[in-house]
Coordinates of C-alpha atoms and ligand atoms in Angstrom, one line a residue:
M103 CA 11.5 16.9 9.6
K104 CA 10.8 20.2 7.9
I105 CA 8.7 20.4 4.8
F106 CA 10.8 22.2 2.2
R107 CA 9.3 24.8 -0.1
A108 CA 10.1 23.7 -3.7
N109 CA 12.5 26.5 -4.6
K110 CA 15.5 26.1 -6.8
D111 CA 17.9 25.3 -3.9
N112 CA 15.6 22.8 -2.3
I113 CA 14.9 21.0 -5.6
K114 CA 18.7 20.6 -5.9
L115 CA 18.9 19.3 -2.4
A116 CA 16.2 16.8 -3.2
A117 CA 18.0 15.6 -6.3
N118 CA 21.2 15.1 -4.2
L119 CA 19.2 13.1 -1.6
I120 CA 17.7 10.9 -4.3
N121 CA 21.1 10.3 -5.8
N122 CA 22.2 9.2 -2.3
G123 CA 19.5 6.6 -1.9
G124 CA 17.0 8.9 -0.2
I125 CA 13.3 9.2 -0.7
V126 CA 11.7 12.5 -1.8
A127 CA 8.0 13.3 -1.8
F128 CA 7.3 15.7 -4.6
P129 CA 4.3 17.2 -6.4
T130 CA 3.1 16.1 -9.8
E131 CA 0.1 17.5 -11.7
T132 CA -2.0 14.5 -10.4
V133 CA -1.1 13.7 -6.8
Y134 CA 2.1 13.8 -4.8
G135 CA 4.6 11.0 -5.5
L136 CA 7.1 9.3 -3.2
G137 CA 10.3 9.2 -5.3
A138 CA 13.5 7.2 -5.3
L139 CA 16.1 6.2 -7.8
A140 CA 14.5 3.5 -9.9
S141 CA 17.8 1.6 -10.1
N142 CA 18.4 1.6 -6.3
K143 CA 16.9 -1.6 -5.0
N144 CA 17.3 -0.7 -1.3
A145 CA 15.6 2.7 -1.7
V146 CA 12.8 1.1 -3.7
K147 CA 12.3 -1.5 -1.0
R148 CA 12.2 1.3 1.6
I149 CA 9.4 2.9 -0.4
Y150 CA 7.3 -0.2 -0.2
R151 CA 8.0 -0.4 3.6
V152 CA 7.2 3.3 4.2
K153 CA 3.9 3.0 2.4
G154 CA 3.0 -0.4 3.8
R155 CA 2.5 -1.5 0.2
P156 CA 2.6 -5.2 -0.8
E157 CA 5.6 -5.9 -2.9
N158 CA 3.5 -7.5 -5.6
N159 CA 2.1 -4.1 -6.6
P160 CA 4.5 -2.5 -9.1
L161 CA 5.4 1.2 -9.3
I162 CA 5.4 3.8 -12.0
V163 CA 8.7 4.9 -13.5
H164 CA 8.8 8.7 -13.9
I165 CA 11.0 10.3 -16.6
Y166 CA 11.3 13.7 -18.3
K167 CA 11.8 12.9 -22.0
I168 CA 10.5 10.3 -24.4
E169 CA 14.0 9.0 -25.3
Q170 CA 14.3 7.6 -21.8
A171 CA 11.1 5.5 -22.4
L172 CA 12.6 4.2 -25.6
S173 CA 15.3 2.4 -23.6
I174 CA 13.2 1.3 -20.7
A175 CA 10.5 -0.3 -22.9
K176 CA 11.3 -3.3 -25.1
I177 CA 9.0 -1.9 -27.7
I178 CA 6.5 0.9 -27.6
P179 CA 3.5 0.0 -29.9
S180 CA 2.5 2.7 -32.4
D181 CA -0.8 3.3 -30.6
A182 CA 1.2 4.2 -27.4
I183 CA 3.5 6.4 -29.4
K184 CA 0.5 8.4 -30.8
L185 CA -0.8 9.0 -27.3
I186 CA 2.5 9.9 -25.6
K187 CA 3.4 12.3 -28.4
K188 CA 0.1 14.0 -27.7
Y189 CA -0.3 13.8 -23.9
W190 CA 3.2 13.6 -22.4
P191 CA 4.0 15.4 -20.2
G192 CA 0.6 14.6 -18.7
P193 CA -1.6 12.3 -16.6
L194 CA -1.0 9.2 -18.8
T195 CA 0.9 6.1 -17.7
I196 CA 1.7 3.4 -20.3
I197 CA 2.4 -0.2 -19.6
T198 CA 4.8 -1.9 -22.1
A199 CA 7.1 -4.9 -22.2
Y200 CA 10.3 -4.2 -20.2
N201 CA 13.7 -4.0 -21.8
S202 CA 15.8 -6.3 -19.6
S203 CA 19.0 -4.5 -20.3
S204 CA 17.5 -1.4 -18.7
N205 CA 18.2 -0.8 -15.0
I206 CA 14.8 -0.4 -13.3
S207 CA 15.0 -2.5 -10.2
S208 CA 13.0 -5.7 -10.4
V209 CA 11.5 -4.8 -7.0
A210 CA 10.0 -1.7 -8.5
R211 CA 8.5 -3.8 -11.2
A212 CA 7.2 -6.5 -8.8
N213 CA 9.3 -9.0 -10.9
L214 CA 7.0 -8.6 -13.9
N215 CA 8.4 -8.4 -17.4
T216 CA 6.3 -5.3 -18.0
V217 CA 6.9 -1.7 -16.9
A218 CA 4.7 1.4 -16.2
I219 CA 6.1 4.7 -17.5
R220 CA 5.0 8.3 -17.4
I221 CA 6.2 11.9 -17.8
P222 CA 4.5 14.1 -15.2
N223 CA 3.4 17.6 -16.2
N224 CA 4.6 19.7 -13.2
P225 CA 7.5 22.1 -13.4
I226 CA 8.9 20.9 -10.0
A227 CA 8.7 17.3 -10.9
L228 CA 10.3 17.9 -14.2
K229 CA 13.1 20.0 -12.7
L230 CA 13.8 17.2 -10.2
L231 CA 13.8 14.5 -12.9
R232 CA 16.1 16.6 -15.1
L233 CA 18.6 17.2 -12.2
V234 CA 18.7 13.5 -11.3
D235 CA 18.8 12.6 -15.0
A236 CA 17.7 9.0 -14.3
P237 CA 14.3 7.4 -13.9
I238 CA 12.6 7.9 -10.6
I239 CA 10.1 5.4 -9.3
A240 CA 7.2 7.1 -7.6
P241 CA 4.0 5.7 -6.2
S242 CA 1.5 8.1 -4.7
A243 CA 2.9 9.4 -1.4
N244 CA 0.2 8.0 1.0
I245 CA -0.1 5.0 3.3
S246 CA -1.1 2.0 1.1
Q247 CA -4.9 1.9 0.4
H248 CA -5.4 5.4 1.9
L249 CA -6.5 8.5 -0.1
S250 CA -3.8 9.8 -2.4
P251 CA -2.2 13.1 -1.2
T252 CA -2.9 16.3 -3.1
S253 CA -0.8 18.6 -0.8
A254 CA 2.4 18.4 1.1
D255 CA 0.4 18.4 4.3
H256 CA -1.4 15.2 3.3
V257 CA 2.0 13.6 2.8
K258 CA 3.2 14.8 6.2
N259 CA 0.0 13.4 7.9
D260 CA 0.5 10.0 6.4
L261 CA 4.3 9.6 6.3
F262 CA 6.1 12.0 8.6
N263 CA 7.0 9.4 11.2
K264 CA 8.0 6.8 8.6
L265 CA 10.5 8.8 6.6
D266 CA 14.2 9.1 7.6
H267 CA 14.7 12.7 8.7
K268 CA 18.3 12.8 7.5
K269 CA 18.0 11.0 4.2
D270 CA 14.5 11.9 3.0
M271 CA 12.5 15.1 2.4
I272 CA 9.1 16.4 1.5
L273 CA 9.0 19.1 -1.2
D274 CA 6.0 21.4 -1.0
G275 CA 4.8 22.6 -4.3
G276 CA 1.2 23.6 -3.2
T277 CA -1.9 21.7 -4.1
T278 CA -1.9 19.5 -7.2
K279 CA -3.7 20.6 -10.3
I280 CA -5.7 17.5 -11.2
G281 CA -6.2 15.8 -7.9
L282 CA -6.6 12.3 -9.2
E283 CA -3.9 9.8 -10.4
S284 CA -2.9 9.3 -14.0
T285 CA -4.8 7.1 -16.4
V286 CA -3.0 3.7 -16.7
I287 CA -3.2 2.0 -20.1
D288 CA -1.8 -1.5 -20.8
F289 CA -0.2 -1.8 -24.3
T290 CA 1.2 -5.3 -23.8
K291 CA -1.8 -7.1 -25.3
K292 CA -3.3 -7.0 -28.7
N293 CA -5.8 -4.3 -27.8
P294 CA -5.0 -1.4 -25.4
T295 CA -6.8 -1.7 -22.1
I296 CA -7.4 1.0 -19.5
L297 CA -6.4 -0.4 -16.2
R298 CA -7.1 2.7 -14.1
P299 CA -9.2 5.6 -15.3
G300 CA -7.6 8.9 -14.3
G301 CA -6.6 12.4 -15.1
L302 CA -6.7 11.9 -18.9
S303 CA -10.3 11.1 -19.9
I304 CA -11.2 8.0 -21.8
K305 CA -13.0 10.2 -24.3
L306 CA -9.7 12.1 -25.2
I307 CA -7.8 8.8 -25.4
N308 CA -10.4 7.3 -27.8
E309 CA -10.0 10.2 -30.2
F310 CA -6.5 8.7 -30.9
V311 CA -6.7 5.0 -30.1
K312 CA -9.4 2.5 -29.3
A313 CA -8.8 1.5 -25.7
S314 CA -11.2 -0.7 -23.8
F315 CA -12.3 -0.2 -20.2
D316 CA -14.3 -2.9 -18.5
T317 CA -15.6 -1.7 -15.1
T318 CA -17.1 -5.2 -14.4
K319 CA -13.6 -6.4 -13.8
I320 CA -13.2 -4.1 -10.8
N321 CA -13.3 -6.7 -8.0
N322 CA -11.0 -8.1 -5.4
H323 CA -10.4 -11.4 -7.0
N324 CA -9.5 -10.4 -10.5
P325 CA -7.7 -7.0 -10.3
L326 CA -6.9 -5.5 -13.7
S327 CA -3.6 -4.2 -12.3
P328 CA -1.7 -6.2 -9.8
G329 CA -2.4 -3.6 -7.1
L330 CA -5.8 -2.4 -8.2
F331 CA -7.8 -4.2 -5.5
K332 CA -11.4 -3.1 -5.1
K333 CA -10.7 -1.7 -1.6
H334 CA -8.5 1.3 -2.2
Y335 CA -8.6 5.1 -1.8
S336 CA -10.4 4.6 1.4
P337 CA -11.3 7.3 3.9
K338 CA -11.9 6.1 7.5
A339 CA -15.6 7.0 7.2
I340 CA -18.1 4.8 5.4
L341 CA -19.3 6.2 2.1
R342 CA -22.9 6.0 0.9
L343 CA -22.8 6.7 -2.9
D344 CA -25.4 8.2 -5.2
A345 CA -27.3 9.8 -2.3
D346 CA -30.0 12.4 -2.8
Y347 CA -29.6 13.9 0.7
P348 CA -27.9 13.0 4.0
I349 CA -29.7 11.1 6.8
E350 CA -29.2 11.4 10.5
G351 CA -25.5 10.8 11.4
E352 CA -24.2 11.4 7.9
A353 CA -22.1 14.2 6.6
W354 CA -22.9 15.5 3.1
L355 CA -20.5 15.6 0.2
G356 CA -22.4 17.4 -2.5
F357 CA -21.9 18.1 -6.2
G358 CA -23.9 20.8 -8.0
K359 CA -26.7 22.5 -6.1
N360 CA -27.1 21.3 -2.5
P361 CA -30.5 19.8 -1.5
R362 CA -32.6 22.1 0.7
S363 CA -32.5 21.7 4.5
I364 CA -29.0 20.2 5.0
N365 CA -28.0 23.1 7.2
N366 CA -28.0 20.9 10.3
F367 CA -25.5 18.5 8.7
I368 CA -21.8 18.8 8.2
N369 CA -21.8 19.6 4.5
I370 CA -19.2 20.5 1.9
N371 CA -19.5 20.5 -1.9
L372 CA -17.1 19.0 -4.5
S373 CA -18.2 21.7 -7.0
K374 CA -21.2 23.9 -6.5
E375 CA -21.2 24.7 -10.2
G376 CA -21.2 21.0 -11.0
N377 CA -17.8 21.2 -12.6
L378 CA -16.2 17.7 -12.8
E379 CA -12.6 19.0 -13.0
E380 CA -13.1 21.0 -9.8
A381 CA -14.7 18.0 -8.2
A382 CA -11.7 15.8 -9.1
K383 CA -9.3 18.4 -7.6
N384 CA -11.3 18.5 -4.4
L385 CA -12.2 14.8 -3.9
F386 CA -9.3 13.4 -1.9
S387 CA -8.7 16.6 0.1
M388 CA -12.4 16.8 1.1
L389 CA -12.5 13.2 2.1
R390 CA -9.4 13.8 4.2
Y391 CA -11.0 16.8 5.7
L392 CA -14.2 14.9 6.7
D393 CA -12.0 12.1 8.2
K394 CA -10.2 14.8 10.3
L395 CA -13.6 15.9 11.6
Q396 CA -14.0 12.2 12.6
V397 CA -17.2 11.9 10.6
R398 CA -18.3 8.3 10.6
K399 CA -20.6 8.2 7.5
I400 CA -20.6 10.3 4.4
A401 CA -23.4 10.5 1.9
V402 CA -22.1 11.4 -1.5
K403 CA -24.2 13.0 -4.3
K404 CA -24.3 11.1 -7.6
I405 CA -21.5 12.2 -9.9
P406 CA -22.1 12.1 -13.7
N407 CA -20.2 9.2 -15.2
K408 CA -18.5 11.0 -18.0
D409 CA -15.1 12.6 -18.7
I410 CA -13.1 12.8 -15.5
G411 CA -16.3 11.8 -13.6
I412 CA -15.5 8.2 -14.6
A413 CA -12.3 8.4 -12.6
I414 CA -14.0 10.1 -9.7
N415 CA -16.6 7.4 -9.6
D416 CA -13.9 4.7 -9.8
R417 CA -12.2 6.2 -6.6
L418 CA -15.5 6.6 -4.8
Y419 CA -16.6 3.1 -5.6
R420 CA -13.3 1.7 -4.3
G421 CA -13.4 4.0 -1.3
A422 CA -16.9 2.6 -0.5
A423 CA -15.6 -0.9 -0.6
N424 CA -14.3 -0.2 2.9
S425 CA -16.2 -2.8 4.8
S426 CA -16.3 -5.6 2.2
Ligands
TXA726 O1 -0.7 9.9 -11.1 C1 0.0 8.9 -10.8 O2 0.1 7.9 -11.5 C2 0.8 9.0 -9.4 C3 1.8 10.1 -9.5 C4 2.7 10.1 -8.3 O3 2.6 9.9 -10.7 N1 1.3 7.7 -9.1 C5 0.5 6.7 -8.8 O4 1.3 5.5 -8.5 O5 -0.7 6.7 -8.7 P1 0.6 4.3 -7.7 O6 1.8 3.4 -7.4 O7 -0.2 4.8 -6.5 O8 -0.3 3.6 -8.7 C6 0.3 2.9 -9.8 C7 -0.6 2.0 -10.5 C8 -1.0 0.8 -9.6 O9 -2.3 0.5 -9.7 C9 -0.1 -0.3 -10.1 O10 -0.6 -1.6 -9.9 C10 -0.1 0.0 -11.6 O11 0.0 1.4 -11.6 N2 1.0 -0.6 -12.3 C11 2.3 -0.3 -12.2 N3 3.1 -1.1 -12.9 C12 2.3 -1.9 -13.6 C13 2.5 -3.0 -14.5 N4 3.7 -3.4 -14.9 N5 1.4 -3.7 -14.9 C14 0.1 -3.3 -14.5 N6 -0.1 -2.3 -13.7 C15 1.0 -1.6 -13.2
MG727 MG1 -1.5 4.9 -5.1

């Protein structure tokens, strides 16, 4: 299967494929998504199969205008309205009660009575959504528990042999801007809760609504989100976090100024300037790169736990849960 450059004609082709039950990998501002018509049960089932994703882990519904959310959600609490008015399109996913007269496949919702919704901020994604003019379900376009894809090549490496070369396609829209997934906030309880830190920082969220985020709940037995198990976002290599310098047999994944005398080691840097946004954008692709070099162990410099650094640390922490 070819990878198709995301020009006007190919986005049209992609919309037709989706309308015919196909699966299309497409760029969003966060990571690449693997999209299918949200109402098409068989296509949605195939997405789970292609990813090797357990069917109890629900998917995010992607839309292009707020009106669509008003009919998919039973109600959207005022706090959520405040946030989506400010940050949609953008890296924000809201969980609300599901309106049972809407037509999002129950498979996509893992049979829950809640639903996850977002408007992505990427012109290709928005064009595709507008052409299809119906909600598209889209998990990240990677093998389940692997690193999320930030380029069409990453999608190809994970899923090329699993997609149907007649029905499906990969749309190439270059590397994604943010590089980490959306922030997921649950609005179904009394107080909004952040289930997954992501591209929209908790600081910015808290300027509008008080949302709690409890990292102590990140463990395998009590996942905040049905699919948010501790082991996730895993490279093949073993990660050693908060490292000061690499030791024999480790590659170095730096942040900010590199330690001296690491020249003998395989070493790359998430952001030499110590810029958290740049680090977020590089994280998954650099981990994939080190995997490609068949590095067995990676020492990772401590990342400041603020702004998007909170999401970076969340992914690193889960990635390091490899062997547990
Ligand atoms: O940035 C993103 O969000 C990307 C792009 C493609 O939009 N998508 C993405 O999807 O990361 P996925 O499927 O890899 O992650 C969706 C997360 C999962 O942790 C899932 O458990 C959670 O959202 N989720 C979905 N529906 C939910 C629900 N009803 N209740 C709680 N968590 C839910
Ligand atoms: Mg994912």
